[in-house]
Amino acid sequence: MVSQEQLKRQQELVKQRLMQLGNNVALERCDFSPLTEDICVALNYTINNIEIKLRQAKRNSFRGFL
């Protein structure tokens, strides 16, 4: 179990990463406080996987031009 302060940091991290990933400032108005620690961890893993897939796709698209 994490402290309320740690949970708030996790929620803010998820929010920031989603905003960056989707280039969506509208998320700034969303309330992320209902997210539990488990949901924050799961979302961070999901965001990591999406970022990896995006980097792989970008790398593969450049290979097609070489």
CSV table of N, CA and C in Angstrom, one decimal:
chain,number,residue,atom,x,y,z
A,1,MET,N,0.8,-1.2,0.0
A,1,MET,CA,0.0,0.0,0.0
A,1,MET,C,0.9,1.2,0.0
A,2,VAL,N,0.6,2.2,-0.9
A,2,VAL,CA,1.3,3.4,-0.9
A,2,VAL,C,0.6,4.5,-0.2
A,3,SER,N,1.4,5.6,0.2
A,3,SER,CA,0.8,6.7,0.9
A,3,SER,C,-0.1,7.5,-0.1
A,4,GLN,N,-0.9,8.3,0.4
A,4,GLN,CA,-1.8,9.2,-0.4
A,4,GLN,C,-0.9,10.1,-1.3
A,5,GLU,N,0.2,10.6,-0.7
A,5,GLU,CA,1.1,11.4,-1.5
A,5,GLU,C,1.7,10.7,-2.7
A,6,GLN,N,2.1,9.4,-2.5
A,6,GLN,CA,2.7,8.6,-3.6
A,6,GLN,C,1.6,8.3,-4.6
A,7,LEU,N,0.4,8.0,-4.2
A,7,LEU,CA,-0.7,7.8,-5.1
A,7,LEU,C,-1.0,9.0,-6.0
A,8,LYS,N,-1.0,10.2,-5.3
A,8,LYS,CA,-1.2,11.4,-6.1
A,8,LYS,C,-0.1,11.6,-7.1
A,9,ARG,N,1.2,11.3,-6.8
A,9,ARG,CA,2.3,11.4,-7.8
A,9,ARG,C,2.1,10.4,-8.9
A,10,GLN,N,1.6,9.2,-8.6
A,10,GLN,CA,1.4,8.2,-9.6
A,10,GLN,C,0.3,8.7,-10.6
A,11,GLN,N,-0.8,9.2,-10.0
A,11,GLN,CA,-1.9,9.7,-10.8
A,11,GLN,C,-1.5,10.8,-11.7
A,12,GLU,N,-0.7,11.7,-11.2
A,12,GLU,CA,-0.2,12.9,-12.0
A,12,GLU,C,0.8,12.4,-13.1
A,13,LEU,N,1.6,11.4,-12.8
A,13,LEU,CA,2.5,10.8,-13.8
A,13,LEU,C,1.7,10.2,-15.0
A,14,VAL,N,0.6,9.4,-14.6
A,14,VAL,CA,-0.2,8.8,-15.6
A,14,VAL,C,-0.8,9.9,-16.5
A,15,LYS,N,-1.3,11.0,-15.8
A,15,LYS,CA,-2.0,12.1,-16.5
A,15,LYS,C,-1.0,12.7,-17.5
A,16,GLN,N,0.2,13.1,-17.0
A,16,GLN,CA,1.2,13.7,-17.8
A,16,GLN,C,1.6,12.8,-19.0
A,17,ARG,N,1.8,11.5,-18.8
A,17,ARG,CA,2.2,10.6,-19.8
A,17,ARG,C,1.2,10.5,-20.9
A,18,LEU,N,-0.1,10.4,-20.5
A,18,LEU,CA,-1.2,10.3,-21.4
A,18,LEU,C,-1.3,11.6,-22.2
A,19,MET,N,-1.1,12.7,-21.6
A,19,MET,CA,-1.2,14.0,-22.3
A,19,MET,C,-0.1,14.1,-23.3
A,20,GLN,N,1.1,13.6,-23.0
A,20,GLN,CA,2.2,13.7,-23.9
A,20,GLN,C,2.0,12.7,-25.0
A,21,LEU,N,1.6,11.5,-24.7
A,21,LEU,CA,1.4,10.5,-25.7
A,21,LEU,C,0.3,10.9,-26.7
A,22,GLY,N,-0.8,11.4,-26.2
A,22,GLY,CA,-1.9,11.8,-27.1
A,22,GLY,C,-1.8,13.2,-27.6
A,23,ASN,N,-0.8,14.0,-27.1
A,23,ASN,CA,-0.8,15.4,-27.4
A,23,ASN,C,-2.1,16.1,-27.1
A,24,ASN,N,-2.7,15.7,-26.0
A,24,ASN,CA,-4.1,16.1,-25.7
A,24,ASN,C,-4.1,16.9,-24.4
A,25,VAL,N,-4.2,18.2,-24.5
A,25,VAL,CA,-4.2,19.1,-23.3
A,25,VAL,C,-5.6,19.0,-22.6
A,26,ALA,N,-6.6,18.5,-23.3
A,26,ALA,CA,-7.9,18.4,-22.7
A,26,ALA,C,-7.9,17.5,-21.5
A,27,LEU,N,-6.9,16.6,-21.4
A,27,LEU,CA,-6.8,15.7,-20.3
A,27,LEU,C,-6.5,16.5,-19.0
A,28,GLU,N,-5.9,17.7,-19.2
A,28,GLU,CA,-5.6,18.5,-18.0
A,28,GLU,C,-6.8,18.8,-17.1
A,29,ARG,N,-8.0,18.8,-17.7
A,29,ARG,CA,-9.2,19.1,-17.0
A,29,ARG,C,-9.8,17.9,-16.3
A,30,CYS,N,-9.2,16.7,-16.7
A,30,CYS,CA,-9.8,15.5,-16.1
A,30,CYS,C,-9.3,15.2,-14.7
A,31,ASP,N,-10.2,14.6,-14.0
A,31,ASP,CA,-9.9,14.2,-12.6
A,31,ASP,C,-9.3,12.8,-12.6
A,32,PHE,N,-8.1,12.6,-12.2
A,32,PHE,CA,-7.4,11.3,-12.2
A,32,PHE,C,-7.4,10.8,-10.7
A,33,SER,N,-8.0,11.5,-9.8
A,33,SER,CA,-8.0,11.0,-8.4
A,33,SER,C,-8.7,9.7,-8.1
A,34,PRO,N,-9.7,9.3,-8.9
A,34,PRO,CA,-10.3,8.0,-8.7
A,34,PRO,C,-9.4,6.8,-9.0
A,35,LEU,N,-8.3,7.0,-9.7
A,35,LEU,CA,-7.4,5.9,-10.1
A,35,LEU,C,-6.7,5.3,-8.9
A,36,THR,N,-6.8,4.0,-8.8
A,36,THR,CA,-6.1,3.3,-7.7
A,36,THR,C,-4.6,3.1,-8.1
A,37,GLU,N,-3.9,2.6,-7.1
A,37,GLU,CA,-2.4,2.3,-7.4
A,37,GLU,C,-2.3,1.3,-8.5
A,38,ASP,N,-3.1,0.2,-8.4
A,38,ASP,CA,-3.1,-0.9,-9.4
A,38,ASP,C,-3.4,-0.4,-10.8
A,39,ILE,N,-4.4,0.5,-10.9
A,39,ILE,CA,-4.7,1.1,-12.2
A,39,ILE,C,-3.6,2.0,-12.7
A,40,CYS,N,-3.0,2.7,-11.9
A,40,CYS,CA,-1.9,3.6,-12.3
A,40,CYS,C,-0.7,2.7,-12.8
A,41,VAL,N,-0.4,1.7,-12.1
A,41,VAL,CA,0.7,0.8,-12.5
A,41,VAL,C,0.3,0.2,-13.9
A,42,ALA,N,-0.9,-0.3,-14.0
A,42,ALA,CA,-1.3,-0.9,-15.3
A,42,ALA,C,-1.3,0.1,-16.4
A,43,LEU,N,-1.7,1.3,-16.2
A,43,LEU,CA,-1.7,2.3,-17.2
A,43,LEU,C,-0.2,2.7,-17.6
A,44,ASN,N,0.6,2.7,-16.7
A,44,ASN,CA,2.0,3.1,-17.0
A,44,ASN,C,2.7,1.9,-17.8
A,45,TYR,N,2.4,0.7,-17.5
A,45,TYR,CA,2.9,-0.4,-18.3
A,45,TYR,C,2.3,-0.3,-19.7
A,46,THR,N,1.0,0.0,-19.8
A,46,THR,CA,0.4,0.1,-21.1
A,46,THR,C,1.0,1.2,-22.0
A,47,ILE,N,1.2,2.4,-21.3
A,47,ILE,CA,1.8,3.5,-22.0
A,47,ILE,C,3.2,3.2,-22.4
A,48,ASN,N,4.0,2.5,-21.6
A,48,ASN,CA,5.3,2.0,-22.0
A,48,ASN,C,5.3,1.2,-23.3
A,49,ASN,N,4.3,0.2,-23.3
A,49,ASN,CA,4.2,-0.7,-24.5
A,49,ASN,C,3.8,0.1,-25.7
A,50,ILE,N,2.9,1.1,-25.6
A,50,ILE,CA,2.5,1.9,-26.7
A,50,ILE,C,3.7,2.7,-27.2
A,51,GLU,N,4.5,3.3,-26.3
A,51,GLU,CA,5.7,4.0,-26.7
A,51,GLU,C,6.7,3.2,-27.4
A,52,ILE,N,6.9,1.9,-27.0
A,52,ILE,CA,7.8,1.0,-27.6
A,52,ILE,C,7.3,0.7,-29.0
A,53,LYS,N,6.0,0.4,-29.2
A,53,LYS,CA,5.5,0.1,-30.5
A,53,LYS,C,5.6,1.3,-31.4
A,54,LEU,N,5.4,2.5,-30.9
A,54,LEU,CA,5.5,3.7,-31.8
A,54,LEU,C,6.9,3.9,-32.2
A,55,ARG,N,7.9,3.6,-31.3
A,55,ARG,CA,9.3,3.8,-31.7
A,55,ARG,C,9.7,2.7,-32.8
A,56,GLN,N,9.2,1.5,-32.6
A,56,GLN,CA,9.4,0.4,-33.5
A,56,GLN,C,8.8,0.7,-34.9
A,57,ALA,N,7.6,1.3,-34.9
A,57,ALA,CA,6.9,1.6,-36.1
A,57,ALA,C,7.7,2.7,-36.8
A,58,LYS,N,8.1,3.7,-36.1
A,58,LYS,CA,8.9,4.8,-36.7
A,58,LYS,C,10.2,4.3,-37.3
A,59,ARG,N,10.9,3.4,-36.5
A,59,ARG,CA,12.2,2.9,-37.0
A,59,ARG,C,11.9,2.0,-38.3
A,60,ASN,N,10.9,1.3,-38.3
A,60,ASN,CA,10.6,0.4,-39.5
A,60,ASN,C,10.2,1.3,-40.7
A,61,SER,N,9.5,2.4,-40.4
A,61,SER,CA,9.1,3.2,-41.6
A,61,SER,C,10.3,3.9,-42.2
A,62,PHE,N,11.3,4.2,-41.4
A,62,PHE,CA,12.6,4.8,-41.9
A,62,PHE,C,13.3,3.8,-42.7
A,63,ARG,N,13.3,2.5,-42.3
A,63,ARG,CA,14.0,1.5,-43.1
A,63,ARG,C,13.4,1.3,-44.5
A,64,GLY,N,12.2,1.6,-44.6
A,64,GLY,CA,11.6,1.5,-46.0
A,64,GLY,C,12.1,2.5,-46.9
A,65,PHE,N,12.6,3.6,-46.4
A,65,PHE,CA,13.1,4.7,-47.3
A,65,PHE,C,14.5,4.5,-47.6
A,66,LEU,N,15.2,3.7,-46.9
A,66,LEU,CA,16.7,3.5,-47.2
A,66,LEU,C,16.9,2.6,-48.4
